[in-house]
Structures are given as C-alpha cells and as structure tokens.
C-alpha cells in the first residue's frame, strides 16, 4: 500500500555551526518521500521551476518515487534559507521564496486518488486542502505544518487539522498554534479539533505521542555527530508513515513501532547536509539502529 504526499520540493541554503551550503536539494516532500521510499511506494505531488536540475529528478526516480504528479512550471523553484545556532533544535528562517508555489494548483493524478495513506507535508494549507478534496477515502491522513503557515494562514490550517487523523508538528509550533505553554494542555486542544493522534517533535529530545487516552515518549537517538537538522521532521514523518503503510498496522502498538522507525530515519538524516546521508543509507543500517533503540529504551517493570 503506497503513500501519496504533497509538499515542497526546494532549494535550501542552510547555515549551521558546522558549515554553510547554498542551493542544496531540500523541501518537505523531498525529505518525506525519500525516507518513506525505504519502506513502501511513494508518489509525490509538488512543483519545481525551470532551474531544477535533472540530477535531482534522477535521484528521486532512483528511489522509485513516482513523479507523475511533479509539475514543472516556468519560473524558479521554491527557495528556503535558514540558520541554526549551537542549539540545533529550532531553525531560524531567514528567507522564504515561494516562487512557483505562488500560483500552483496541485493535481493528484487519477491513479492516486484512491491512495490509502496521504501525507500533507509542510506547505500552504490551502494547497493541502485542495489535495484533500481530490482523494477519495484514505485510510490514514497525516499532516505537518510550520510557524510560517501558523502565523500567515491560521484559519485555513485549522480546517486542514480538523480533517486529519494524525498531526505531526514541532513543540514550538504546538504552543504557537494553541496559545498554550504547557504541551499536555496544547495536545488536548489539538485533539479536540478532530485529530485522533498528535505527534510532537522535540528535536534532540525525541517525540511525544498523544491520543485521548494514552501518551508515548520516544527519545531521539544520541548522536556524536550532528551536522544539519534540516529535514529531520519530514524524514521522521517519512519513516513513520512509510512503516505504517508497509505494515498496515494502525493499532497503538503499530503506531509506536512506526514512531521508532521515524526516529531512526531522522537520526540518520541529521548526520550530513541535505539528503546526503539518506543517499548512502541501506535498509540493514535502519534495522540495526531500530534494534539499538529497543535496547536503549528497555527497562524492567516493578516486581509483583
Ligand atoms: P524540517 O523537517 O521542518 O526541518 O523541514 C525542512 C524543509 O522544509 C526544508 O528543506 C525547506 O525547504 C522546507 N520549508 C521551509 N519553509 C517552508 C514553507 N514555508 N513551506 C514549505 N516548505 C518549507
């Protein structure tokens, strides 16, 4: 069972304390689909401009990502410029150039309108809503967003969140969206909008999952070398949804396993700039790190 994703395909310019890169491959849909492609079939709906090189298209194809829904328009590809300080948990956006996204009307190819798994990656919530209107009856709809859209299009975003099963957002964004400093209270407010599951990403502190009756906490994998956190959230979501679509298991246990696969994928992604680490990753490494996660988080129950 494959996944349909709509989101950004981008050029990023990123500065971290460990280096500076200009015009590298990025975008929420790029990270998501590459990560999910380790687990299942993915088809992507997005737009790029005339400046988008064939080399990047070839890379996405090499991961078996279906690009029928990738529009090529005249104009420039979306460009995001961001910076991280020594606290790598939060990006500071320096510039956002929507470019070809400004007038983009997403079209879901006919063969994907029956997709069982839909991921609305970080993009204009108006475009997320248009995609929601073109799919028939997905089994699982998940979505991500960011501060840029929370402040510029809060009403459109609220409408999207009302329709999704799983919302995956950063800690700071959960607070910003709800106006609640306390995450447990913020989670209650978000779940009351309609989502059944909320996953809060907390950078190097891992993730928290909330449903109306349970909480699950997963740490981030402790890494010695972290170069660039860009795309960690989307890579997490790709591993999470990819595993879910592959297993078809949406029980609480299945969702917990998917969260750990998401965390494994994100932990690889931050080890290098752009998608460079994912480009040289193989499935055996993913399984090995999943097993280390299991060991790392295991503890015994109380006697008796
Ligand atoms: P994250 O997983 O949150 O680190 O996402 C990073 C990616 O989001 C970068 O590769 C950017 O190209 C992309 N991005 C940044 N701002 C936006 C935006 N306003 N809309 C869509 N994508 C964005």
Coordinates of C-alpha atoms and ligand atoms in Angstrom, one line a residue:
X1 CA 0.0 0.0 0.0
X2 CA 1.6 3.2 -1.1
X3 CA 1.6 6.8 0.1
X4 CA 0.6 10.0 -1.7
X5 CA 2.5 13.1 -0.5
X6 CA 2.0 16.7 -1.3
X7 CA 4.6 19.2 -0.1
X8 CA 7.6 21.3 -1.1
X9 CA 10.5 20.4 -3.4
X10 CA 13.1 23.0 -2.8
X11 CA 16.5 24.6 -3.0
X12 CA 17.7 25.2 0.6
X13 CA 20.5 27.5 1.8
X14 CA 21.5 26.3 5.2
X15 CA 24.0 27.6 7.8
X16 CA 24.8 25.5 10.9
X17 CA 27.8 25.9 13.2
X18 CA 29.4 23.2 11.2
X19 CA 29.1 24.6 7.7
X20 CA 27.2 26.6 5.1
X21 CA 25.6 25.2 2.0
X22 CA 23.8 27.2 -0.8
X23 CA 21.1 25.9 -3.1
X24 CA 21.1 22.3 -2.0
X25 CA 18.3 19.9 -2.6
X26 CA 15.6 20.2 0.1
X27 CA 11.9 20.5 0.7
X28 CA 9.4 18.8 2.9
X29 CA 8.1 16.4 0.2
X30 CA 11.7 15.6 -0.9
X31 CA 12.8 14.5 2.6
X32 CA 9.5 12.8 3.3
X33 CA 9.3 10.8 0.1
X34 CA 13.0 9.7 0.2
X35 CA 12.6 8.5 3.8
X36 CA 9.3 6.7 3.1
X37 CA 10.7 5.1 0.0
X38 CA 12.8 2.7 2.2
X39 CA 9.5 1.1 3.3
X40 CA 6.9 1.5 0.6
X41 CA 5.8 3.0 -2.8
X42 CA 5.5 6.8 -2.8
X43 CA 4.0 9.2 -5.2
X44 CA 4.7 12.8 -5.0
X45 CA 2.6 15.9 -5.9
X46 CA 4.7 19.2 -6.0
X47 CA 6.0 21.8 -8.4
X48 CA 9.5 22.8 -9.4
X49 CA 10.8 25.5 -11.7
X50 CA 13.0 25.6 -14.9
X51 CA 16.1 25.8 -12.7
X52 CA 15.5 22.3 -11.1
X53 CA 18.3 20.1 -12.4
X54 CA 17.7 16.7 -13.9
X55 CA 20.2 15.2 -11.5
X56 CA 17.7 15.7 -8.6
X57 CA 14.8 14.3 -10.7
X58 CA 17.0 11.2 -11.4
X59 CA 17.8 10.8 -7.7
X60 CA 14.1 10.8 -6.7
X61 CA 13.4 8.3 -9.5
X62 CA 16.3 6.1 -8.3
X63 CA 14.4 5.8 -5.0
X64 CA 11.4 4.6 -7.0
X65 CA 9.3 7.7 -6.2
X66 CA 6.5 8.2 -8.7
X67 CA 6.9 11.7 -10.1
X68 CA 3.8 11.8 -12.3
X69 CA 2.4 14.5 -10.0
X70 CA 5.6 16.6 -10.1
X71 CA 4.7 19.7 -12.2
X72 CA 7.5 21.6 -14.0
X73 CA 6.5 25.2 -14.4
X74 CA 8.2 28.3 -15.8
X75 CA 9.8 30.3 -13.0
X76 CA 12.1 29.5 -10.1
X77 CA 11.9 26.6 -7.7
X78 CA 10.8 27.3 -4.1
X79 CA 13.8 28.5 -2.0
X80 CA 14.2 28.4 1.7
X81 CA 17.1 29.9 3.6
X82 CA 17.6 29.0 7.3
X83 CA 20.1 29.1 10.1
X84 CA 20.8 27.1 13.2
X85 CA 22.8 28.1 16.3
X86 CA 24.5 25.6 18.6
X87 CA 21.0 24.7 19.8
X88 CA 20.1 22.7 16.7
X89 CA 16.5 22.2 17.8
X90 CA 15.0 25.2 16.1
X91 CA 15.7 26.7 12.6
X92 CA 15.6 30.4 12.2
X93 CA 14.0 31.2 8.8
X94 CA 16.0 33.9 7.1
X95 CA 14.2 33.9 3.7
X96 CA 11.2 32.1 2.1
X97 CA 10.7 32.5 -1.6
X98 CA 7.6 30.6 -2.7
X99 CA 8.3 31.2 -6.4
X100 CA 6.5 28.6 -8.5
X101 CA 4.4 27.6 -5.4
X102 CA 2.8 31.1 -5.6
X103 CA 0.4 30.1 -8.4
X104 CA 0.5 26.3 -8.0
X105 CA -2.7 24.3 -8.3
X106 CA -1.9 20.7 -7.2
X107 CA -3.4 18.0 -9.4
X108 CA -3.5 14.4 -8.0
X109 CA -3.0 12.0 -10.9
X110 CA -6.1 9.8 -11.4
X111 CA -4.3 6.6 -10.4
X112 CA -3.5 8.0 -6.9
X113 CA -6.9 9.4 -5.9
X114 CA -7.6 6.1 -4.1
X115 CA -4.4 6.2 -2.1
X116 CA -4.8 4.6 1.3
X117 CA -2.2 6.8 3.0
X118 CA -2.0 10.5 2.5
X119 CA 0.7 12.8 3.9
X120 CA 0.2 16.6 3.7
X121 CA 3.7 17.7 4.2
X122 CA 4.6 21.3 5.2
X123 CA 3.2 23.6 2.5
X124 CA 0.5 26.2 2.2
X125 CA -2.6 24.8 4.0
X126 CA -4.8 26.0 1.1
X127 CA -2.8 23.6 -1.2
X128 CA -3.1 20.8 1.5
X129 CA -6.9 21.3 1.4
X130 CA -7.0 21.2 -2.4
X131 CA -5.3 17.8 -2.3
X132 CA -7.7 16.6 0.4
X133 CA -10.5 17.5 -1.9
X134 CA -9.1 15.3 -4.7
X135 CA -8.6 12.0 -2.8
X136 CA -11.5 9.6 -2.2
X137 CA -11.2 7.9 1.1
X138 CA -7.7 7.5 2.5
X139 CA -7.3 5.1 5.5
X140 CA -4.8 7.4 7.2
X141 CA -4.4 11.1 6.6
X142 CA -1.5 12.8 8.4
X143 CA -0.2 16.3 8.2
X144 CA 2.7 18.6 9.2
X145 CA 3.0 22.4 9.1
X146 CA 5.3 25.2 10.4
X147 CA 5.3 28.6 12.1
X148 CA 5.3 30.4 8.7
X149 CA 1.8 29.0 8.0
X150 CA 0.5 29.1 11.6
X151 CA 1.0 32.9 11.6
X152 CA 0.1 33.6 7.9
X153 CA -2.9 31.2 7.3
X154 CA -4.3 30.1 10.7
X155 CA -7.9 29.6 9.6
X156 CA -7.0 27.5 6.5
X157 CA -4.7 25.4 8.7
X158 CA -7.4 24.8 11.3
X159 CA -9.7 23.5 8.6
X160 CA -7.0 21.0 7.4
X161 CA -6.3 19.9 11.0
X162 CA -10.0 19.2 11.5
X163 CA -9.8 16.6 8.7
X164 CA -6.7 14.7 9.6
X165 CA -6.1 11.6 11.7
X166 CA -2.6 12.3 12.7
X167 CA -0.9 15.7 13.2
X168 CA 2.9 15.8 13.4
X169 CA 4.3 19.1 14.5
X170 CA 7.2 20.7 16.4
X171 CA 6.9 21.5 20.1
X172 CA 7.2 25.3 19.5
X173 CA 4.5 25.1 16.8
X174 CA 2.1 23.2 19.1
X175 CA 2.5 26.0 21.6
X176 CA 2.2 28.7 18.9
X177 CA -0.9 27.1 17.3
X178 CA -2.8 26.6 20.6
X179 CA -1.5 29.6 22.6
X180 CA -0.8 27.1 25.4
X181 CA 2.7 27.0 27.0
X182 CA 2.0 23.5 28.5
X183 CA 2.3 20.7 26.0
X184 CA -0.3 18.4 27.6
X185 CA -2.8 21.3 27.5
X186 CA -1.8 22.1 23.9
X187 CA -2.3 18.4 23.0
X188 CA -5.8 18.4 24.5
X189 CA -6.8 21.5 22.4
X190 CA -5.4 20.0 19.2
X191 CA -7.1 16.6 19.7
X192 CA -10.4 18.4 20.4
X193 CA -10.2 19.7 16.9
X194 CA -10.6 16.2 15.5
X195 CA -7.2 14.6 15.0
X196 CA -7.0 11.2 16.8
X197 CA -3.3 11.3 17.3
X198 CA -0.9 14.1 17.9
X199 CA 2.9 13.6 17.5
X200 CA 5.0 16.4 18.9
X201 CA 8.6 16.6 17.6
X202 CA 11.1 17.8 20.2
X203 CA 14.4 17.8 18.2
X204 CA 17.2 16.2 20.1
X205 CA 14.7 15.4 23.0
X206 CA 12.7 13.0 20.8
X207 CA 8.9 12.8 20.3
X208 CA 5.8 12.6 22.3
X209 CA 2.6 11.0 21.0
X210 CA -0.8 11.9 22.5
X211 CA -4.2 10.3 21.9
X212 CA -7.2 10.9 24.0
X213 CA -6.3 8.1 26.4
X214 CA -2.5 7.5 26.1
X215 CA 0.9 9.1 25.9
X216 CA 4.0 7.6 24.4
X217 CA 7.5 9.1 24.6
X218 CA 10.4 8.1 22.4
X219 CA 13.9 9.6 22.7
X220 CA 16.0 10.8 19.8
X221 CA 19.0 8.6 19.1
X222 CA 22.0 10.0 20.9
X223 CA 24.5 11.0 18.2
X224 CA 28.0 12.3 18.4
X225 CA 28.0 13.9 15.0
X226 CA 25.0 16.2 14.1
X227 CA 25.7 18.4 11.1
X228 CA 22.4 19.6 9.8
X229 CA 18.9 19.1 11.3
X230 CA 17.1 20.4 8.2
X231 CA 14.5 17.9 7.1
X232 CA 14.7 15.9 10.3
X233 CA 10.9 16.4 10.9
X234 CA 10.0 15.4 7.3
X235 CA 12.4 12.4 7.4
X236 CA 10.7 11.4 10.7
X237 CA 7.3 11.6 9.1
X238 CA 8.5 9.6 6.1
X239 CA 9.8 6.8 8.2
X240 CA 6.7 6.9 10.4
X241 CA 4.2 6.8 7.5
X242 CA 6.3 4.5 5.4
X243 CA 6.4 1.9 8.1
X244 CA 2.7 2.3 8.8
X245 CA 1.8 1.9 5.1
X246 CA 4.0 -1.1 4.8
X247 CA 2.7 -2.9 7.9
X248 CA -0.9 -1.8 7.6
X249 CA -0.9 -1.9 11.4
X250 CA -2.6 1.2 12.8
X251 CA -3.1 -0.2 16.3
X252 CA -1.4 1.7 19.2
X253 CA 1.5 -0.9 19.1
X254 CA 1.9 -0.4 15.3
X255 CA 1.9 3.4 15.7
X256 CA 4.6 3.1 18.5
X257 CA 6.8 1.0 16.2
X258 CA 6.3 3.5 13.4
X259 CA 7.4 6.3 15.7
X260 CA 10.6 4.5 16.4
X261 CA 11.2 3.9 12.7
X262 CA 10.6 7.6 12.1
X263 CA 13.1 8.5 14.8
X264 CA 15.6 6.1 13.3
X265 CA 15.3 7.7 9.9
X266 CA 15.6 11.3 11.3
X267 CA 18.7 10.2 13.3
X268 CA 20.4 9.3 10.0
X269 CA 19.3 12.4 8.2
X270 CA 20.9 14.8 10.6
X271 CA 24.4 13.2 10.2
X272 CA 25.0 15.1 6.9
X273 CA 23.8 18.1 4.9
X274 CA 20.8 17.9 2.5
X275 CA 19.8 14.3 1.7
X276 CA 23.4 13.1 1.6
X277 CA 23.1 10.6 4.4
X278 CA 19.9 9.2 3.1
X279 CA 21.5 8.8 -0.3
X280 CA 24.0 6.4 1.1
X281 CA 21.8 4.6 3.6
X282 CA 20.8 1.0 3.4
X283 CA 18.0 -1.0 5.0
X284 CA 20.3 -3.1 7.1
X285 CA 21.5 0.1 8.9
X286 CA 17.9 1.1 9.6
X287 CA 17.1 -2.3 11.2
X288 CA 20.3 -2.2 13.2
X289 CA 19.5 1.2 14.6
X290 CA 15.9 0.2 15.4
X291 CA 17.3 -2.7 17.5
X292 CA 19.6 -0.3 19.3
X293 CA 16.6 1.9 20.1
X294 CA 14.8 -1.1 21.6
X295 CA 17.8 -1.8 23.8
X296 CA 18.3 1.8 24.7
X297 CA 14.7 2.3 25.9
X298 CA 14.1 -1.1 27.6
X299 CA 13.6 -1.2 31.3
X300 CA 12.1 -3.8 33.7
X301 CA 8.7 -3.5 35.4
X302 CA 8.2 -3.5 39.1
X303 CA 8.4 -6.9 40.8
X304 CA 5.0 -8.2 41.9
Ligands
LIG1 P1 12.0 20.3 8.6 O1 11.8 18.9 8.5 O2 11.0 21.0 9.5 O3 13.4 20.7 9.0 O4 11.8 20.9 7.2 C1 12.8 21.5 6.4 C2 12.3 21.7 5.0 O5 11.1 22.5 4.9 C3 13.4 22.4 4.2 O6 14.0 21.6 3.3 C4 12.6 23.6 3.4 O7 12.8 23.6 2.0 C5 11.1 23.3 3.8 N1 10.4 24.5 4.1 C6 10.8 25.6 4.8 N2 9.9 26.5 4.9 C7 8.8 26.1 4.2 C8 7.5 26.6 3.9 N3 7.1 27.8 4.3 N4 6.6 25.8 3.1 C9 7.0 24.6 2.7 N5 8.3 24.0 2.9 C10 9.1 24.8 3.7

